[in-house]
XYZ file of C-alpha atoms in Angstrom:
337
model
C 6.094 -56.949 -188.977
C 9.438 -57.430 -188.373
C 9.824 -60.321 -184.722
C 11.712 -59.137 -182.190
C 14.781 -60.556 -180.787
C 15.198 -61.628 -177.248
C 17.516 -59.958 -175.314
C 17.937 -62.449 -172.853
C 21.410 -64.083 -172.876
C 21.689 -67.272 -173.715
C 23.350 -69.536 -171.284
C 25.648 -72.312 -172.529
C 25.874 -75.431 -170.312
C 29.724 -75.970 -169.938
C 31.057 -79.331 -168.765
C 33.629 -79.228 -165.893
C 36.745 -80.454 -167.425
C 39.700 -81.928 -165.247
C 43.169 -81.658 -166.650
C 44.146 -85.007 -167.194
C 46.958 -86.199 -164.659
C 50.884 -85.480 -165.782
C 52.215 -88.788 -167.079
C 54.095 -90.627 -164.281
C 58.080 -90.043 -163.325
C 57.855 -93.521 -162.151
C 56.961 -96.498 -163.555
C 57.447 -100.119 -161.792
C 55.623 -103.282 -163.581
C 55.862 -106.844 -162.341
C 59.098 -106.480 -160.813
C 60.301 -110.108 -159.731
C 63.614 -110.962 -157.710
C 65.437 -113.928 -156.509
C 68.527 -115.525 -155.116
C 69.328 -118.617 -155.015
C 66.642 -120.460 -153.441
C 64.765 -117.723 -152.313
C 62.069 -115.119 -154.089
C 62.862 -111.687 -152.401
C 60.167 -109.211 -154.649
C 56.969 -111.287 -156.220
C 55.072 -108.806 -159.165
C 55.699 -105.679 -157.511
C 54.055 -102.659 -159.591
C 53.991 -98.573 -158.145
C 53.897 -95.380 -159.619
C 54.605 -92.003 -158.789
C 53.641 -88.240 -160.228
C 55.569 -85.251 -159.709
C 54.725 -83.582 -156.481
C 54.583 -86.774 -154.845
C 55.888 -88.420 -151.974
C 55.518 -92.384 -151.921
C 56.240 -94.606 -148.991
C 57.447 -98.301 -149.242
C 55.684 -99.221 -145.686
C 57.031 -102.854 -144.279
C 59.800 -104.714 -141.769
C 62.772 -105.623 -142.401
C 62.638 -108.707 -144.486
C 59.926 -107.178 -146.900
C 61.888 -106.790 -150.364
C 61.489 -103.014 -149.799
C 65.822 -102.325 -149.963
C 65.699 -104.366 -153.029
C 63.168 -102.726 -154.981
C 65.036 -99.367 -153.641
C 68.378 -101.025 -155.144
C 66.813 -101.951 -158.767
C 64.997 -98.455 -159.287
C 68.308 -96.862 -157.998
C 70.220 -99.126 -160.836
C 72.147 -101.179 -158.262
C 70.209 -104.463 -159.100
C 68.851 -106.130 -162.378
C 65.007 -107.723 -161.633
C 64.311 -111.191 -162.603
C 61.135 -110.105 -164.471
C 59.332 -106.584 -165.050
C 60.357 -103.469 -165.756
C 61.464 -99.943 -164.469
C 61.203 -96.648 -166.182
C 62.177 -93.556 -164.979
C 60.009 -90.995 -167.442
C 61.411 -92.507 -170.869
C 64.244 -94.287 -169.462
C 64.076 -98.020 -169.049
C 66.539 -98.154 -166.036
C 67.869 -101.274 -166.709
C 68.551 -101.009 -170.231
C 70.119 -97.452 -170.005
C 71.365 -97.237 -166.547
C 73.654 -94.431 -167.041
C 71.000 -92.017 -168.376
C 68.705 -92.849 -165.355
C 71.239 -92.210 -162.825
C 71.607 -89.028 -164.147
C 67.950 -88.013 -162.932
C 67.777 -89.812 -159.589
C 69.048 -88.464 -156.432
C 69.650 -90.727 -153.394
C 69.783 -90.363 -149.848
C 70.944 -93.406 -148.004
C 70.246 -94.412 -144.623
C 73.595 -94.434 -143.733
C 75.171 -91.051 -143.677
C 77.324 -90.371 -147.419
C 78.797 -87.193 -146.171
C 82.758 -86.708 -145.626
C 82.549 -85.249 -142.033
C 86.416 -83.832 -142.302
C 84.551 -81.266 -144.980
C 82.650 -78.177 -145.012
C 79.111 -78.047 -146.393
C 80.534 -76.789 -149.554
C 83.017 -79.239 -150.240
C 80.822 -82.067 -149.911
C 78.316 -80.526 -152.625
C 81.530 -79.417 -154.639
C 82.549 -82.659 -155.045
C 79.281 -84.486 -155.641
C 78.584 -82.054 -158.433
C 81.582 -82.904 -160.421
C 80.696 -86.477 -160.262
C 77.405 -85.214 -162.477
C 79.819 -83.166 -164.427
C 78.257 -79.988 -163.463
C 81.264 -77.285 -164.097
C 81.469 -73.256 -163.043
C 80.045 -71.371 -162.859
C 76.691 -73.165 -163.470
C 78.195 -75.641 -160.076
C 78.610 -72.286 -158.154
C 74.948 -71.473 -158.564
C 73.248 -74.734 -158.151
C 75.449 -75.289 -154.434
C 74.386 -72.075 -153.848
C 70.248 -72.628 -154.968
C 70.487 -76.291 -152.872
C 71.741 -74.490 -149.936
C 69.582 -71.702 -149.985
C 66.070 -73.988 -150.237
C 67.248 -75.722 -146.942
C 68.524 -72.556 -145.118
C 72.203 -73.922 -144.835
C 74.078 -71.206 -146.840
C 75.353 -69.362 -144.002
C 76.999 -72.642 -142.391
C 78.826 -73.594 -146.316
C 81.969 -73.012 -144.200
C 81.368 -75.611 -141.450
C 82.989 -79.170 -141.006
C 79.783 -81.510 -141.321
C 81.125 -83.123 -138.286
C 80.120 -80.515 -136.473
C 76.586 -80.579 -137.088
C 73.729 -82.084 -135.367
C 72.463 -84.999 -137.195
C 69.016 -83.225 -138.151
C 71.538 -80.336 -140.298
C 73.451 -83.385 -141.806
C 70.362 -84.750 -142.798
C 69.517 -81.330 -144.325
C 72.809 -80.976 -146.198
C 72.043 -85.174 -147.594
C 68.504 -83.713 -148.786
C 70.889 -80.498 -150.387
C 73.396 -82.918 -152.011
C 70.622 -85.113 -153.560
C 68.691 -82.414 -155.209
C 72.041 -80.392 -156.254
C 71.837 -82.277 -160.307
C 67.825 -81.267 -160.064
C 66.973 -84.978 -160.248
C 63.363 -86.258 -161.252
C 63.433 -88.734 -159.091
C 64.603 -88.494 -155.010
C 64.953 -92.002 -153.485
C 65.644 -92.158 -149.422
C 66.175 -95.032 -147.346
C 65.187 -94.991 -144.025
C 65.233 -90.949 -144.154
C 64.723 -90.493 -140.328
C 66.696 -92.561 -139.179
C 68.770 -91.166 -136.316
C 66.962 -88.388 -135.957
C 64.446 -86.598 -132.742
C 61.048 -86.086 -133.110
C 61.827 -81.952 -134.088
C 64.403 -83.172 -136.785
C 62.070 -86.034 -138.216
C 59.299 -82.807 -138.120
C 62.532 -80.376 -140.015
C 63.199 -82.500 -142.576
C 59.348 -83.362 -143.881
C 58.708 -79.400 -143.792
C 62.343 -79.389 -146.150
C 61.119 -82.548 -148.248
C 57.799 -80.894 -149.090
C 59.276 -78.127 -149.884
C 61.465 -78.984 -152.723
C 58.412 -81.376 -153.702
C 56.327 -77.812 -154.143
C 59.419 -76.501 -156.304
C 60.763 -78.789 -158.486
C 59.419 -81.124 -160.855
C 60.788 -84.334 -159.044
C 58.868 -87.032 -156.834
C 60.167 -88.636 -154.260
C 59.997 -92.552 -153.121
C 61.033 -93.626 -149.552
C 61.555 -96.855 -147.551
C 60.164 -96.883 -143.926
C 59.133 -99.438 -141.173
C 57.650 -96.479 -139.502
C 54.033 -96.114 -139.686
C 53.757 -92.323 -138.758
C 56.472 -91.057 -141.824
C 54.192 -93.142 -144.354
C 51.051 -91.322 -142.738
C 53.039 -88.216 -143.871
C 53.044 -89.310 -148.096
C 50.957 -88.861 -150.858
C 50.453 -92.769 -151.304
C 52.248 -95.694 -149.449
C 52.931 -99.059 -150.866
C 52.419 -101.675 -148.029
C 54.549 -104.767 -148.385
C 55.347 -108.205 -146.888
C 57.719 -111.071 -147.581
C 58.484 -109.722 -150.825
C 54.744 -109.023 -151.904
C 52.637 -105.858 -152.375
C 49.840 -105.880 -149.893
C 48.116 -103.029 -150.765
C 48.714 -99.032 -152.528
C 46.432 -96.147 -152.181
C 46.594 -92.721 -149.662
C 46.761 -93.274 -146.012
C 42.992 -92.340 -145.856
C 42.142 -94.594 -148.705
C 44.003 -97.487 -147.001
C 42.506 -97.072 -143.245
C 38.955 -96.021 -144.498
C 38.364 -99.684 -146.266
C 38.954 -100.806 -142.641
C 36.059 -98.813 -141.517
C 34.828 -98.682 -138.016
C 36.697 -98.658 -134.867
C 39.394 -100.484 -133.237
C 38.922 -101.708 -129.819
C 42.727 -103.559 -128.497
C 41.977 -105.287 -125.473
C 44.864 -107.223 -123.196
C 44.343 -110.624 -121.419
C 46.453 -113.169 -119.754
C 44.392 -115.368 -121.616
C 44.244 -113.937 -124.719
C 42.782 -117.487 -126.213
C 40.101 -118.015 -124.335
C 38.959 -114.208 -124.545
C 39.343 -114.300 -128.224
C 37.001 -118.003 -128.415
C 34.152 -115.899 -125.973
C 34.103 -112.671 -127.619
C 33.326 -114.716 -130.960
C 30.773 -116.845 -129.145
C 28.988 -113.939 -127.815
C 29.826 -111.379 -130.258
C 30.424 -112.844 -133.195
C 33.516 -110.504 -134.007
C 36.498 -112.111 -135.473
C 39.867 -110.728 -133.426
C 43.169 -110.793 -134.325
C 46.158 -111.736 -131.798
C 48.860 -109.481 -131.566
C 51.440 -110.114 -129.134
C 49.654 -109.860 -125.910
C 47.028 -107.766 -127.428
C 43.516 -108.831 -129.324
C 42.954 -106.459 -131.559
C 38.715 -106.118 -132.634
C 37.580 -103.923 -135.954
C 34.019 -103.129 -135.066
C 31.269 -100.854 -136.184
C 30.658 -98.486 -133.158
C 33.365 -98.982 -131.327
C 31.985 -96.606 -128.263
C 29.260 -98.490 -127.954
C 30.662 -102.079 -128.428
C 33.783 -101.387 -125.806
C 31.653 -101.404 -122.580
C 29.549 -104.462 -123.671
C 33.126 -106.397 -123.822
C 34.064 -105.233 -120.570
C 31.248 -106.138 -118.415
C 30.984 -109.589 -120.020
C 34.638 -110.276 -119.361
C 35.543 -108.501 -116.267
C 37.367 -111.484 -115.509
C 39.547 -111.648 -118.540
C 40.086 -107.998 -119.533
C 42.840 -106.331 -118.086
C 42.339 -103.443 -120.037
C 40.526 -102.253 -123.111
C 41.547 -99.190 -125.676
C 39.460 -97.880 -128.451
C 40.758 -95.934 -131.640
C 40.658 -95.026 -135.375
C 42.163 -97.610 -137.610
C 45.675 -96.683 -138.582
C 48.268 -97.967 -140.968
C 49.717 -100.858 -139.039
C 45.813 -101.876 -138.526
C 45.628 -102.417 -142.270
C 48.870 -104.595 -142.482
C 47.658 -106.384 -139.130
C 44.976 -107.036 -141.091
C 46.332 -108.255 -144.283
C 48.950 -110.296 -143.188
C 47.846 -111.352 -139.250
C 50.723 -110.052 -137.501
C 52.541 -106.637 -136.316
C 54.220 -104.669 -138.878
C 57.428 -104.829 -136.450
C 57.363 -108.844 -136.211
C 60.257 -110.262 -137.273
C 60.223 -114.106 -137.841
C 63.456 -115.471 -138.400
C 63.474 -115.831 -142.266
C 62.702 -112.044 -142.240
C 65.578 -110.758 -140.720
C 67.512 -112.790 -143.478
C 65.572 -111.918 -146.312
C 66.205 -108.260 -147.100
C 69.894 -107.773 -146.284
């Protein structure tokens, strides 16, 4: 008797395989540098994938401009290393500078030319010749809607289309690598919101990352991952939401005219550790809602006002370094220049 054969399928258990992450376009190690007497950038290390967007978050004085500078080719690093995909940058400077784009702070535009003379002329300083030159203006122009104002003197835009036609120039060589300084600088809140919707665009299209300087908390809210740094040292790297969710809880600022004494009774009574900020005490509690009117009728005396919120980014540097991410101390505002 011949045994019959199940006709019920057989079911293979499959194992849910990620594809493993693209190699990085960017690649900083234990980047040191010094002048004379003074350590600017102290073991910095970052990467960054295509697709992404990569804030260096700190003040002025931070070391930020100078690791901008060395990635961009413009300094040589005491120690470490920079590679842009297979390129070491400092030991073959001329083929990295061929994949990097740059958009300073400062405007680079001629404003006594049109649109199209600008990008003419910055193409055939990356040798790009007709008609390929012709098509790539054309392509840079197109992605940030500026085609139909080629013809105009640059001077004669607002500052949110300049910055549009600096984001055109940059990508015209299809770089792999876009660095900005300071990108919004200058610009309104609907320009600052134009030119993110035009960054993440080209991010979407092109195989390219981007990495940008800012003291501004909100524009490194906006990236993929942000690099907080401080007197030449990196603080902490992960996403915005990695970075303000290790602070967990709440923040409750409260302001005093005896910000001391408040801060000595709150830990008596509380036992929460504060941190002074200017004329604010900022508190990182569990249950903020709940914890806020405690504080205020136990100190109606000293309060003279109370706030509650979600941590954000310049909670996590007040919190790694004790002060404001827009204090300056003296030897700051000489360090980074």
């Amino acid at each position: 008797m011949k045994k019959q054969r199940s006709h019920t399928p057989r079911i293979r258990s499959r194992t849910s395989r990620q594809a493993p992450p693209s190699p990085p376009v960017l690649r900083v190690s234990g980047l040191t540098f010094a002048y004379p007497g003074r350590s600017v950038l102290r073991g910095i290390s970052l990467e960054a994938r295509e697709g992404e967007a990569v804030a260096i978050l700190g003040p002025n004085g931070s070391g930020k401009s100078t690791l901008l500078k060395i990635i961009a080719t413009l300094a040589l690093p005491a120690d470490g290393s920079v590679f842009l995909d297979r390129w070491d940058v400092a030991q073959h400077p001329g083929e990295a500078r061929a994949h990097l784009g740059v958009v300073f702070q400062s405007p680079a535009l001629d404003d006594k030319l049109t649109v199209l003379e600008n990008l003419h002329f910055h193409g055939l300083l990356y040798g790009l010749a007709q008609p390929l030159l012709g098509d790539r203006i054309k392509e840079s122009l197109e992605v940030f809607r500026l085609w139909d104002r080629r013809h105009e003197r640059v001077e004669k835009l607002s500052g949110g289309l300049q910055r549009r036609v600096e984001l055109a120039k940059g990508i015209l060589h299809k770089p792999r690598l876009l660095l900005l300084d300071e990108p919004s600088t200058g610009l309104d809140p609907a320009a600052r919101l134009e030119f993110w919707y035009f960054l993440r665009r080209i991010l979407r299209s092109a195989p390219m990352c981007a990495i940008l300087t800012t003291h501004l908390t909100d524009e490194a809210d906006r990236c993929d991952r942000v690099l907080i740094m401080d007197r030449g040292e990196a603080l902490a790297m992960g996403s915005p939401g990695e970075l303000k969710g290790k602070l967990g809880g709440d923040i409750v600022v409260l302001q005093s005219s005896d910000l001391q004494k408040l801060r000595r009774k709150v830990h008596r009574h509380f036992r929460l550790d504060g941190t002074l900020s200017n004329t604010e005490l900022h508190l990182r509690v569990p249950g903020g809602a709940e914890v806020l009117p405690r504080l205020v009728r136990s100190f109606p005396e000293l309060i003279e006002s109370a706030t509650l919120r979600k941590p954000s980014l310049e909670d996590v540097f007040l919190q790694r370094t004790g002060h404001r991410l827009h204090h300056e101390s003296a030897e700051a505002t000489r360090g980074d220049s």
